Amino acid sequence: MKTRQLLILFFLFSSVLQGQKTLPKISVKSLNGASFDLNINSEEQVLVVSFWATWCEPCIKELNAFNKNLSYLEEELNAKLLAISTDDSRTVSRIIPMMSGNSWNFEVYLDTNQDIKRALNIIDIPHTLIIHQNKIVYEHTGYLSGDEDELFKKIMEINNK
Amino acid sequence: MKRLVLIFVLYLLVHTASAQFLDDFSAGLESVITYYNDDEKVINPGETDLRSNNYLRFNYFKSSFRASLQLESYIEEALLGYAPEFNNKLGLSMFSVAYTHKKLELSAGYLFDQFSSGLSFRTWEDRQLGLNNALVGVHLNYELIKKVNIKGFLGKQKIGFDISNGTLMGLNAEVGLGKGFDIDLSIASRYESYDTDNPDFKDFTNLYSSKLTYSAKSFYGHLEYVYKSKDALVELGNVIDSRLFSGNALAFNLGYFKSGFGFDATFRRLENMAFYTDRSTYANIYNQLIVNYLPVLTKQHNVGLSNIYVYQAQTQLNFLTGGKAGEIGQQIDVFYKFSKENSLAEKFKTVVAFNYASWFGLKTDFDLENRQYSSDFLKYGDKYYTDVNLKLNNEWTDRWSTTLYWINQYYNMELLEASTGTVSTNIASAEIYYTVNDKNEVRIQAEHLWTRDDKKNWVGGLIEYNFLRKFSIYVNDQYNYGNDNSLERIHYYNLGGTFRQRKTKFSINYGRQRGGLICVGGVCRFVPKSNGLTLAMNLYL
């Protein structure tokens, strides 16, 4: 009996702990210095935020997959992709040539000293989040081809709510 | 039954009271636990078998207020290769609070920031390197008017669970000049008093930095110069106050891009730029109390065998190993995606990445006995390192993709390791990804290193199988089959698995570490050869 009660208690409390997190105040800068406020923009549309770096092979595979599905993501799912680069000043100059060389059409933002990564308590990259109405709705670490489909399903669920 | 009701009521109460708090609160645990065990080929250094590094970080925010706290433990000792200061420690490692009001941000505690590209000041955390040089003090950021931002700081610096003797302070202004031009000006200073008879010796050492950036539709570039005021020579932890030297850094970057093509070139020269908050920690191997960020400008490859001969930026003034004052060199990157319609290269989505880096010593004239030297500003000295490499990515079908890599390296062991000889290598790697179905994926990699020098040829390989989108298992090996010494022909094998569910991750690995330099972001840490079983996890709240 006691074990059962304890189990119930554990699951109830862990459900409290697993609730959707509120997004801290975050504004990111794009490569050309323009600011983008995640809090304000997430009120209007779903944001897909992908933390990556030029030296991270699975990150590049994930971004290639997003780029392939970009018009679907932007037009049909009405979501915006933000690729936030955690490259520090050793590799930050490789971002633009890599983007152009891969014909990526989404915007890249900078987190050169990993302040945003730290504020969101992210340990490893690639790390991808869905943000909507100031809540972190979904988070995912690592990338295997096809992971983007699960992400698109989540966005569809949000849009259908 | 009553008890169940009681529990439920209690739950509702806690839920209501804590839900909002918990929504604004997050925690992340990163834990790496290794049990080291000897085998007949690899004897672990150190007495302790069970070692672990654990980091527990809490973040909290409420409207304009932010707070964070980080606990760390290294039980029984830190993993091999980390600074011994961490051994057997458990406790509060960092905390910080910050308040933002309109365009002003004030923060206090353990803080991370950098000026410009970090050549004069950067504090950051890298757990793989065991590097955390957080500023311990106060920091201010203020957007004065549109496109004019100023920031400043004052404090000590974190070393292990302790803080520095020296004090750091700095001021920085970023100004948008319009028409694509930006300028960044800063001064970063270190104060450490020292009892000396030399009237020229200053307790303050200042780094003055200026950077001009330009960006246009398809061009960008920057020019950066840093001057470091005179500071005493330090040898093996001893401050030689009769010998004072200034330092400087010059960097120039240029890029051109259009859809399907990108080019980037960087030139950099560093002279006596290594800078530490406590003079006595100059050139310590654990990168403790580093003030500025002087990363090596080479490409970090995803090929295991390319990490045997690793170049590190030469930043120190050193009279003990024949005389060295810095480095000079360049790096070029080219990315190209084939887009000619109906061509095979376009059909198979071919992307080429080319990279070239070469680094030299400064042209110098050393008087080793009297501890004096002079240098030529833009002349190249002895060759330290080159790396020419080409990477080819293809997507053959929706299921098949490959990456081919070729790397040619030159590594001057005599000058870089105070050893003998030089090493020239050719490394080839082929990697295949195959998607079996929407839940399963296979990755196979084979690589080979050819050299007639040092330890001769190596071969390596990896097989990884990802299944059910949550699990992966792998086995890999690196084998120095060409070594002249048969006892050194060792298989550095590893096998393991990972489980991930959303952002939670557990992994297990058993095998041998080859030893050598682990480098992240161009900063390296030496790890010894070892054998062990490692459990690692990332857990979140």
XYZ file of C-alpha atoms in Angstrom:
702
model
C 0.000 0.000 0.000
C 2.678 2.414 1.050
C 4.682 1.721 -2.082
C 1.670 2.485 -4.217
C 1.049 5.781 -2.419
C 4.657 6.738 -2.770
C 4.567 5.929 -6.453
C 1.448 8.036 -6.967
C 3.060 10.869 -5.034
C 6.216 10.624 -7.145
C 4.340 10.763 -10.440
C 2.122 13.602 -9.309
C 5.106 15.675 -8.234
C 7.158 14.855 -11.269
C 4.237 16.032 -13.379
C 4.579 19.396 -11.617
C 8.302 19.469 -12.371
C 7.878 18.505 -16.015
C 5.543 21.407 -16.798
C 6.231 23.683 -19.729
C 8.905 26.191 -18.945
C 8.439 29.876 -19.453
C 10.882 31.404 -21.892
C 13.309 33.803 -20.204
C 13.778 37.238 -21.762
C 15.856 36.522 -24.844
C 16.842 38.685 -27.731
C 19.278 37.345 -30.338
C 21.396 39.179 -32.876
C 21.508 38.083 -36.503
C 24.716 38.030 -38.529
C 24.082 41.557 -39.754
C 23.459 42.856 -36.241
C 19.636 43.026 -36.319
C 17.922 42.080 -33.040
C 15.173 39.486 -32.836
C 13.052 39.311 -29.694
C 11.986 35.720 -29.033
C 9.400 36.686 -26.421
C 7.460 39.090 -28.618
C 7.725 37.006 -31.798
C 6.705 33.746 -30.134
C 3.343 35.358 -29.339
C 2.599 35.562 -33.031
C 4.053 32.387 -34.448
C 5.761 29.154 -33.541
C 9.535 29.498 -33.336
C 11.858 26.600 -34.023
C 15.181 27.335 -32.386
C 18.139 25.169 -33.293
C 21.458 25.541 -31.465
C 24.330 24.509 -33.726
C 27.990 25.140 -34.594
C 30.054 24.955 -37.785
C 32.145 22.077 -36.345
C 29.120 19.975 -35.290
C 28.360 17.354 -37.952
C 24.865 16.270 -36.715
C 23.919 19.960 -36.402
C 24.721 20.487 -40.078
C 22.683 17.418 -41.041
C 19.762 18.802 -39.056
C 20.032 22.235 -40.669
C 20.237 20.660 -44.135
C 17.014 18.800 -43.344
C 15.361 22.021 -42.169
C 16.555 23.852 -45.272
C 15.037 21.177 -47.489
C 11.681 21.625 -45.715
C 11.923 25.372 -45.235
C 8.982 26.424 -47.383
C 6.794 23.772 -45.718
C 7.905 24.993 -42.289
C 7.427 28.664 -43.062
C 4.410 28.657 -45.318
C 2.315 25.665 -44.357
C 3.215 25.443 -40.690
C 3.599 29.214 -40.324
C 6.698 28.722 -38.172
C 10.017 30.548 -38.170
C 13.378 28.810 -37.962
C 16.160 30.439 -35.966
C 19.522 28.744 -36.270
C 21.520 30.029 -33.301
C 25.218 29.454 -33.770
C 27.246 28.787 -30.638
C 30.502 29.167 -32.605
C 33.004 31.225 -30.669
C 35.445 33.612 -32.291
C 37.666 30.764 -33.462
C 35.063 29.546 -35.943
C 32.504 32.355 -36.174
C 34.004 33.593 -39.460
C 33.215 30.205 -41.036
C 29.428 30.707 -40.616
C 28.748 32.884 -43.660
C 30.826 30.861 -46.155
C 29.312 27.630 -44.829
C 25.766 29.020 -45.117
C 26.366 30.268 -48.648
C 28.229 27.132 -49.677
C 25.285 25.001 -48.561
C 22.705 27.424 -50.036
C 20.931 27.712 -46.685
C 18.055 30.150 -46.866
C 17.180 30.593 -43.199
C 18.593 33.217 -40.894
C 21.475 32.559 -38.542
C 21.806 34.231 -35.159
C 24.824 34.420 -32.877
C 25.483 33.230 -29.352
C 29.247 33.704 -29.448
C 29.886 33.377 -25.706
C 27.038 30.886 -25.164
C 24.999 33.235 -22.940
C 21.683 32.097 -24.428
C 22.673 28.451 -24.316
C 23.484 28.900 -20.612
C 20.263 30.824 -19.890
C 18.263 27.943 -21.389
C 20.309 25.374 -19.469
C 21.440 23.559 -22.612
C 24.309 21.097 -22.254
C 24.914 19.575 -25.710
C 24.280 20.569 -29.309
C 22.408 20.041 -31.583
C 19.612 21.111 -29.287
C 16.303 22.108 -30.785
C 13.358 23.838 -29.129
C 9.833 24.758 -30.127
C 8.760 28.010 -28.550
C 5.222 29.273 -28.608
C 3.568 32.074 -26.680
C 6.565 32.438 -24.396
C 6.587 28.779 -23.432
C 9.148 26.145 -24.298
C 6.760 23.583 -25.728
C 9.241 20.967 -26.870
C 12.966 20.258 -26.586
C 15.230 17.737 -28.197
C 18.951 16.899 -28.077
C 20.883 15.188 -30.869
C 19.869 14.570 -34.456
C 19.026 11.503 -36.516
C 17.622 11.879 -40.013
C 13.870 12.041 -39.730
C 13.826 13.793 -36.339
C 12.446 16.837 -38.142
C 9.216 14.942 -38.927
C 8.467 14.541 -35.228
C 9.128 18.246 -34.789
C 6.759 19.141 -37.629
C 4.061 16.955 -36.046
C 4.440 18.880 -32.790
C 4.053 22.178 -34.621
C 0.937 20.874 -36.337
C -0.502 19.906 -32.932
C 0.164 23.424 -31.651
C -1.402 25.001 -34.726
C -4.476 22.802 -34.413
C -5.094 23.711 -30.783
C -8.335 5.858 0.834
C -8.170 8.847 3.223
C -4.469 8.953 2.702
C -4.906 9.051 -1.042
C -7.285 11.984 -0.720
C -4.800 13.712 1.555
C -2.041 13.179 -0.968
C -4.191 14.532 -3.740
C -5.117 17.666 -1.754
C -1.478 18.178 -0.877
C -0.580 17.788 -4.536
C -3.103 20.400 -5.608
C -1.787 22.851 -3.015
C 1.824 22.350 -3.985
C 0.886 22.445 -7.637
C -0.850 25.798 -7.351
C 1.866 27.342 -5.221
C 4.805 25.997 -7.096
C 3.641 25.752 -10.689
C 4.552 29.302 -11.571
C 7.820 29.138 -9.661
C 8.765 25.929 -11.418
C 7.824 27.289 -14.809
C 10.354 30.052 -14.281
C 12.944 27.689 -12.905
C 15.166 25.210 -14.721
C 17.887 22.823 -13.710
C 20.349 20.729 -15.645
C 22.628 17.982 -14.412
C 25.642 16.837 -16.375
C 27.446 13.914 -14.903
C 30.408 11.867 -16.144
C 31.562 8.939 -14.033
C 34.535 6.796 -15.014
C 35.849 3.660 -13.436
C 39.454 3.317 -14.569
C 40.964 -0.110 -14.791
C 44.353 -1.175 -16.064
C 44.838 -3.652 -18.839
C 48.009 -5.291 -20.112
C 48.584 -2.527 -22.677
C 47.324 0.600 -20.934
C 48.230 1.321 -17.326
C 46.244 4.210 -15.911
C 48.121 7.007 -14.212
C 46.961 7.977 -10.723
C 45.802 5.985 -7.719
C 42.070 6.612 -7.809
C 39.924 4.208 -9.802
C 36.569 5.939 -9.531
C 36.480 9.497 -10.758
C 33.564 11.741 -11.667
C 32.775 15.272 -12.786
C 29.293 16.503 -11.916
C 27.719 19.852 -12.741
C 24.294 20.880 -11.476
C 23.075 24.243 -12.719
C 19.932 26.089 -11.629
C 18.456 29.056 -13.465
C 15.648 31.242 -12.231
C 14.124 34.329 -13.768
C 11.215 36.584 -13.015
C 10.463 39.477 -15.384
C 13.594 41.666 -15.229
C 15.423 39.581 -12.666
C 17.660 36.549 -13.301
C 19.612 34.306 -10.971
C 21.737 31.227 -11.411
C 23.640 28.818 -9.253
C 26.003 25.983 -10.091
C 27.132 23.141 -7.883
C 30.031 20.930 -8.895
C 31.585 17.817 -7.480
C 34.671 15.830 -8.416
C 34.400 12.593 -6.491
C 36.612 10.754 -5.676
C 38.838 12.786 -7.928
C 38.325 14.730 -11.147
C 38.557 12.769 -14.408
C 42.096 12.242 -15.665
C 43.704 15.312 -17.154
C 41.752 17.895 -15.126
C 43.528 20.284 -12.761
C 44.322 18.618 -9.413
C 42.673 21.546 -7.561
C 39.309 19.933 -8.316
C 40.103 16.567 -6.735
C 37.722 15.462 -4.020
C 35.865 18.780 -4.046
C 32.151 19.271 -3.752
C 30.400 22.565 -3.406
C 29.062 25.798 -4.743
C 31.038 26.665 -7.833
C 29.201 29.727 -9.161
C 26.241 31.980 -8.594
C 25.018 35.141 -10.270
C 22.194 37.655 -10.205
C 21.231 40.108 -12.929
C 18.728 42.890 -13.294
C 17.626 44.485 -16.553
C 15.895 47.827 -16.776
C 15.216 49.187 -20.252
C 18.634 49.492 -21.851
C 20.645 48.896 -18.693
C 21.757 45.519 -17.435
C 23.521 45.068 -14.119
C 24.931 41.751 -13.015
C 26.996 40.454 -10.124
C 28.550 37.166 -9.120
C 30.320 34.712 -11.427
C 30.044 36.176 -14.911
C 30.864 35.390 -18.521
C 31.556 37.983 -21.179
C 33.978 38.935 -23.892
C 35.205 42.089 -25.562
C 35.094 41.951 -29.345
C 36.549 38.603 -30.458
C 38.136 37.986 -27.057
C 41.766 38.795 -27.912
C 41.895 41.155 -24.925
C 39.260 39.683 -22.610
C 37.031 36.621 -22.484
C 35.601 34.628 -19.602
C 33.895 31.340 -20.463
C 33.144 27.852 -19.275
C 34.085 24.680 -21.076
C 33.483 21.570 -19.046
C 35.314 19.250 -21.420
C 38.394 21.389 -20.962
C 37.873 21.875 -17.236
C 38.081 25.547 -18.045
C 36.046 28.080 -16.109
C 37.686 31.472 -15.789
C 34.517 33.353 -14.750
C 34.865 36.939 -13.650
C 33.903 37.190 -9.992
C 32.585 40.686 -9.614
C 30.201 43.186 -11.152
C 29.310 43.920 -14.761
C 27.320 46.643 -16.468
C 25.917 46.851 -19.979
C 24.211 49.971 -21.294
C 22.873 50.899 -24.697
C 23.666 54.594 -24.642
C 21.863 55.455 -27.843
C 20.917 53.357 -30.835
C 24.013 51.590 -32.195
C 26.199 52.707 -29.285
C 26.698 50.139 -26.563
C 29.048 50.380 -23.619
C 29.976 47.838 -21.010
C 32.351 47.574 -18.095
C 33.368 45.181 -15.363
C 35.439 44.884 -12.207
C 36.344 41.768 -10.275
C 38.583 38.833 -9.501
C 38.688 35.591 -11.444
C 37.622 32.062 -10.624
C 40.273 29.362 -10.204
C 38.911 25.955 -9.163
C 36.713 26.693 -6.141
C 38.891 29.695 -5.275
C 39.537 33.174 -6.671
C 42.585 34.971 -8.078
C 44.981 37.364 -6.332
C 44.977 39.779 -9.223
C 42.044 42.036 -10.080
C 40.554 42.573 -13.534
C 38.716 45.576 -14.899
C 37.641 46.708 -18.321
C 35.648 49.085 -20.490
C 34.278 48.503 -23.971
C 32.371 50.575 -26.541
C 30.713 49.217 -29.687
C 29.690 51.920 -32.129
C 27.767 51.478 -35.365
C 29.249 54.002 -37.803
C 26.727 53.382 -40.577
C 27.250 52.284 -44.204
C 28.230 48.815 -42.987
C 31.031 49.963 -40.692
C 31.250 49.225 -36.964
C 34.008 49.976 -34.522
C 34.803 48.295 -31.240
C 37.175 49.912 -28.741
C 38.199 48.527 -25.383
C 40.665 48.477 -22.554
C 41.108 45.495 -20.256
C 43.432 45.771 -17.241
C 44.907 43.441 -14.703
C 46.115 44.755 -11.343
C 48.477 42.660 -9.279
C 50.853 44.357 -6.882
C 54.413 43.110 -6.782
C 57.302 44.078 -4.534
C 60.085 45.250 -6.830
C 63.002 47.695 -7.166
C 62.479 48.137 -10.871
C 60.967 51.638 -11.370
C 59.637 50.621 -14.806
C 57.590 47.746 -13.385
C 53.851 48.512 -13.276
C 51.291 46.762 -11.101
C 48.768 47.436 -13.868
C 49.005 45.667 -17.216
C 46.653 47.044 -19.888
C 45.356 45.613 -23.130
C 44.141 48.263 -25.576
C 42.034 46.879 -28.382
C 40.407 48.274 -31.507
C 38.466 46.475 -34.198
C 36.911 47.845 -37.367
C 34.260 45.696 -39.039
C 32.743 46.082 -42.487
C 29.864 44.210 -44.035
C 28.101 44.646 -47.355
C 25.792 42.576 -49.533
C 28.353 39.976 -50.489
C 31.536 41.154 -48.736
C 32.637 41.403 -45.156
C 35.845 41.869 -43.287
C 37.508 43.136 -40.152
C 40.786 44.547 -38.961
C 41.742 44.208 -35.315
C 44.760 45.355 -33.324
C 45.549 44.810 -29.664
C 48.467 46.260 -27.712
C 49.504 44.764 -24.408
C 51.524 47.075 -22.134
C 54.830 45.956 -20.659
C 54.696 43.127 -18.175
C 57.332 41.032 -16.422
C 58.696 37.842 -17.933
C 57.560 34.733 -16.041
C 59.504 31.491 -16.138
C 58.245 28.336 -14.428
C 56.090 30.405 -12.108
C 58.878 32.843 -11.166
C 58.332 36.523 -11.944
C 61.513 38.043 -13.418
C 60.817 41.691 -12.665
C 63.974 42.974 -14.351
C 62.733 41.840 -17.763
C 59.666 43.639 -19.087
C 58.071 42.967 -22.486
C 55.075 44.361 -24.313
C 52.863 42.318 -26.624
C 50.513 42.817 -29.550
C 48.038 41.072 -31.834
C 46.986 41.877 -35.372
C 44.140 40.137 -37.199
C 42.712 40.734 -40.656
C 39.728 38.914 -42.106
C 38.051 39.077 -45.498
C 35.075 37.176 -46.888
C 33.052 36.949 -50.085
C 29.835 35.005 -50.566
C 26.937 34.344 -52.922
C 24.388 31.563 -53.121
C 26.271 28.281 -53.431
C 29.709 29.782 -52.759
C 31.526 31.152 -49.733
C 35.136 32.278 -49.229
C 36.823 33.410 -46.032
C 40.465 34.288 -45.325
C 42.098 35.321 -42.058
C 45.597 36.525 -41.303
C 46.739 36.769 -37.696
C 49.931 37.633 -35.877
C 50.356 37.197 -32.118
C 53.363 38.375 -30.132
C 53.649 37.793 -26.380
C 49.872 37.854 -25.955
C 49.387 35.180 -23.274
C 47.854 36.979 -20.297
C 46.891 35.640 -16.867
C 45.241 37.263 -13.852
C 47.992 36.025 -11.526
C 51.459 36.430 -13.035
C 52.698 33.254 -11.356
C 50.168 31.119 -13.273
C 51.682 32.152 -16.639
C 51.652 29.261 -19.124
C 49.990 26.758 -16.735
C 48.896 23.654 -18.623
C 45.309 23.752 -17.347
C 44.542 27.183 -18.860
C 43.637 28.515 -15.414
C 43.257 32.278 -14.910
C 43.528 32.998 -18.620
C 42.262 36.523 -19.308
C 42.036 36.532 -23.096
C 41.012 34.111 -25.821
C 43.741 33.195 -28.315
C 42.322 30.229 -30.195
C 44.250 28.295 -32.780
C 42.957 29.157 -36.240
C 42.771 25.766 -37.906
C 39.844 23.546 -38.777
C 38.696 21.019 -36.239
C 38.043 17.825 -38.207
C 35.550 15.103 -37.396
C 38.179 12.508 -38.194
C 39.716 10.817 -35.161
C 43.172 10.290 -36.630
C 43.496 13.994 -37.500
C 43.745 14.685 -33.770
C 47.072 12.968 -33.231
C 49.220 15.886 -34.393
C 47.333 18.864 -33.041
C 48.555 22.421 -33.330
C 47.990 24.868 -30.489
C 48.296 28.632 -30.927
C 51.776 29.808 -29.878
C 50.980 32.682 -27.564
C 53.748 32.707 -24.996
C 57.103 34.382 -24.660
C 59.525 31.622 -23.859
C 63.337 31.743 -23.532
C 63.673 28.214 -22.179
C 63.080 26.196 -25.342
C 65.312 28.063 -27.759
C 63.284 31.261 -27.876
C 59.696 31.770 -28.998
C 57.591 34.925 -28.960
C 54.402 34.097 -30.856
C 53.064 33.046 -34.224
C 52.100 34.385 -37.630
C 49.986 32.741 -40.282
C 46.741 32.443 -42.154
C 43.701 30.328 -42.799
C 41.466 30.067 -45.862
C 38.046 28.419 -46.169
C 36.075 27.768 -49.337
C 32.615 26.193 -49.529
C 30.981 25.347 -52.851
C 27.748 23.619 -53.771
C 27.497 22.295 -57.322
C 24.400 23.759 -58.905
C 24.822 23.248 -62.648
C 21.482 21.823 -63.686
C 21.349 18.199 -64.808
C 24.993 17.654 -63.916
C 25.880 14.582 -61.871
C 27.416 16.750 -59.142
C 24.162 18.673 -58.818
C 22.040 15.531 -58.931
C 23.954 13.986 -56.050
C 23.917 17.219 -54.027
C 27.667 17.703 -53.941
C 29.078 20.180 -51.420
C 32.826 20.766 -51.250
C 34.631 22.339 -48.312
C 38.280 23.305 -48.694
C 40.435 24.575 -45.866
C 44.068 25.638 -45.672
C 45.924 26.836 -42.591
C 49.632 27.490 -42.119
C 51.339 28.820 -39.010
C 54.893 30.008 -38.479
C 57.027 31.370 -35.704
C 57.855 35.078 -35.680
C 61.097 36.204 -37.261
C 63.037 36.901 -34.087
C 66.524 37.435 -32.754
C 66.923 35.976 -29.263
C 69.644 36.677 -26.693
C 68.795 33.709 -24.501
C 71.401 34.371 -21.848
C 70.372 37.968 -21.166
C 66.683 37.319 -21.704
C 66.303 39.864 -24.511
C 64.867 39.560 -27.994
C 63.739 41.568 -30.981
C 61.216 40.696 -33.695
C 60.365 41.710 -37.269
C 56.782 42.807 -37.600
C 55.456 41.069 -40.702
C 58.145 38.508 -41.461
C 57.619 34.770 -41.188
C 59.983 32.611 -39.130
C 60.210 28.819 -38.813
C 57.288 26.762 -40.060
C 55.263 25.234 -37.205
C 52.243 23.673 -38.848
C 50.200 23.381 -42.026
C 46.908 21.658 -42.706
C 45.368 21.384 -46.186
C 42.102 19.520 -46.369
C 39.195 18.789 -48.648
C 35.790 17.485 -47.672
C 33.175 16.185 -50.080
C 29.560 15.635 -49.066
C 27.074 13.795 -51.273
C 23.487 12.708 -50.985
C 23.102 9.811 -53.417
C 19.489 9.029 -52.617
C 17.153 9.913 -49.759
C 18.693 7.026 -47.875
C 22.368 7.118 -48.776
C 24.805 9.899 -48.073
C 28.582 9.995 -47.820
C 31.367 12.230 -46.589
C 34.869 11.878 -48.003
C 37.759 13.641 -46.315
C 41.370 14.144 -47.251
C 43.777 15.901 -44.920
C 47.460 16.694 -45.359
C 49.301 17.897 -42.265
C 52.788 19.115 -41.453
C 53.693 19.228 -37.768
C 57.010 20.504 -36.469
C 57.604 18.337 -33.394
C 61.017 19.814 -32.753
C 59.709 23.335 -32.251
C 56.236 22.567 -30.904
C 57.014 19.803 -28.427
C 60.726 20.387 -27.798
C 61.114 16.906 -29.247
C 62.912 15.928 -32.461
C 61.922 15.861 -36.097
C 58.903 16.840 -38.101
C 55.843 14.848 -39.152
C 54.095 14.888 -42.526
C 50.823 13.014 -42.767
C 48.111 12.180 -45.254
C 44.774 11.162 -43.823
C 41.820 9.804 -45.777
C 38.399 9.108 -44.357
C 35.170 7.772 -45.842
C 31.890 7.951 -43.979
C 28.603 6.418 -45.064
C 25.159 7.115 -43.666
C 22.370 4.722 -44.541
C 18.781 5.228 -43.425
C 17.247 1.771 -43.115
C 13.745 3.052 -42.459
C 12.178 5.943 -40.550
C 13.412 4.568 -37.230
C 16.811 3.067 -37.997
C 20.062 4.483 -39.320
C 23.579 3.119 -39.808
C 26.832 5.066 -39.918
C 30.103 3.500 -40.996
C 33.431 5.285 -41.092
C 36.874 4.108 -42.157
C 40.049 6.163 -41.942
C 43.767 5.812 -42.487
C 46.776 7.926 -41.622
C 49.962 7.570 -43.684
C 53.263 8.883 -42.408
C 56.889 7.826 -42.532
C 57.611 9.860 -39.420
C 57.209 9.462 -35.682
C 54.817 6.588 -34.918
C 54.163 5.747 -38.583
C 50.801 4.511 -39.946
C 47.432 4.314 -38.193
C 44.109 2.834 -39.217
C 40.721 3.495 -37.673
C 37.051 2.800 -38.064
C 33.603 3.165 -36.580
C 30.244 1.429 -36.883
C 27.209 3.040 -35.325
C 23.647 1.794 -35.374
C 20.784 4.063 -34.360
C 17.484 2.403 -33.704
C 13.970 3.308 -32.608
C 15.046 6.984 -32.686
C 16.158 6.657 -29.057
C 19.040 4.222 -28.928
C 22.408 4.037 -30.536
C 25.225 1.573 -30.177
C 28.693 1.880 -31.610
C 32.095 0.301 -31.761
C 35.256 2.017 -32.927
C 38.959 1.366 -33.042
C 42.194 3.170 -33.794
C 45.259 1.027 -34.348
C 48.852 2.204 -34.694
C 49.842 -0.841 -36.761
C 52.856 0.861 -38.293
C 54.649 1.605 -35.039
C 58.301 0.446 -35.072
C 57.936 -0.562 -31.443
C 55.689 -3.626 -31.390
C 54.625 -2.885 -27.785
C 53.136 0.397 -28.989
C 50.973 -1.300 -31.621
C 47.872 -0.927 -29.521
C 44.200 -1.125 -30.458
C 42.427 1.879 -28.950
C 38.987 0.310 -29.100
C 35.757 1.683 -27.653
C 32.258 0.383 -27.533
C 29.172 1.874 -26.061
C 25.627 3.042 -26.359
C 23.416 6.058 -25.888
C 19.811 6.463 -24.920
C 18.098 9.773 -25.525
C 14.552 10.814 -24.862
C 13.856 14.378 -25.868
C 16.657 16.244 -24.097
C 17.550 13.579 -21.561
C 20.606 11.526 -22.435
C 22.341 8.518 -20.903
C 25.441 6.962 -22.348
C 27.865 4.243 -21.516
C 31.308 3.633 -22.984
C 33.998 1.090 -22.396
C 37.434 1.238 -23.894
C 40.835 2.834 -24.203
C 41.587 6.505 -24.634
C 44.511 7.173 -26.921
C 45.636 10.126 -24.875
C 46.794 13.443 -26.258
C 45.131 16.774 -26.628
C 41.407 17.285 -26.249
C 40.639 20.576 -27.956
C 37.454 22.581 -27.832
C 37.180 25.934 -29.533
C 40.877 25.962 -30.246
C 41.915 25.566 -26.623
C 43.409 22.251 -25.608
C 43.813 20.058 -22.559
C 46.181 17.138 -22.338
C 44.694 13.802 -21.336
C 46.817 10.752 -20.563
C 46.269 7.286 -22.003
C 43.680 5.403 -20.015
C 41.283 2.494 -19.941
C 37.911 2.561 -18.283
C 34.158 2.323 -18.130
C 32.319 5.642 -18.383
C 28.734 6.487 -17.572
C 27.492 9.887 -18.622
C 24.137 11.575 -18.309
C 22.361 14.820 -18.999
C 19.235 15.257 -16.897
C 16.931 18.244 -16.778
C 14.199 19.600 -14.596
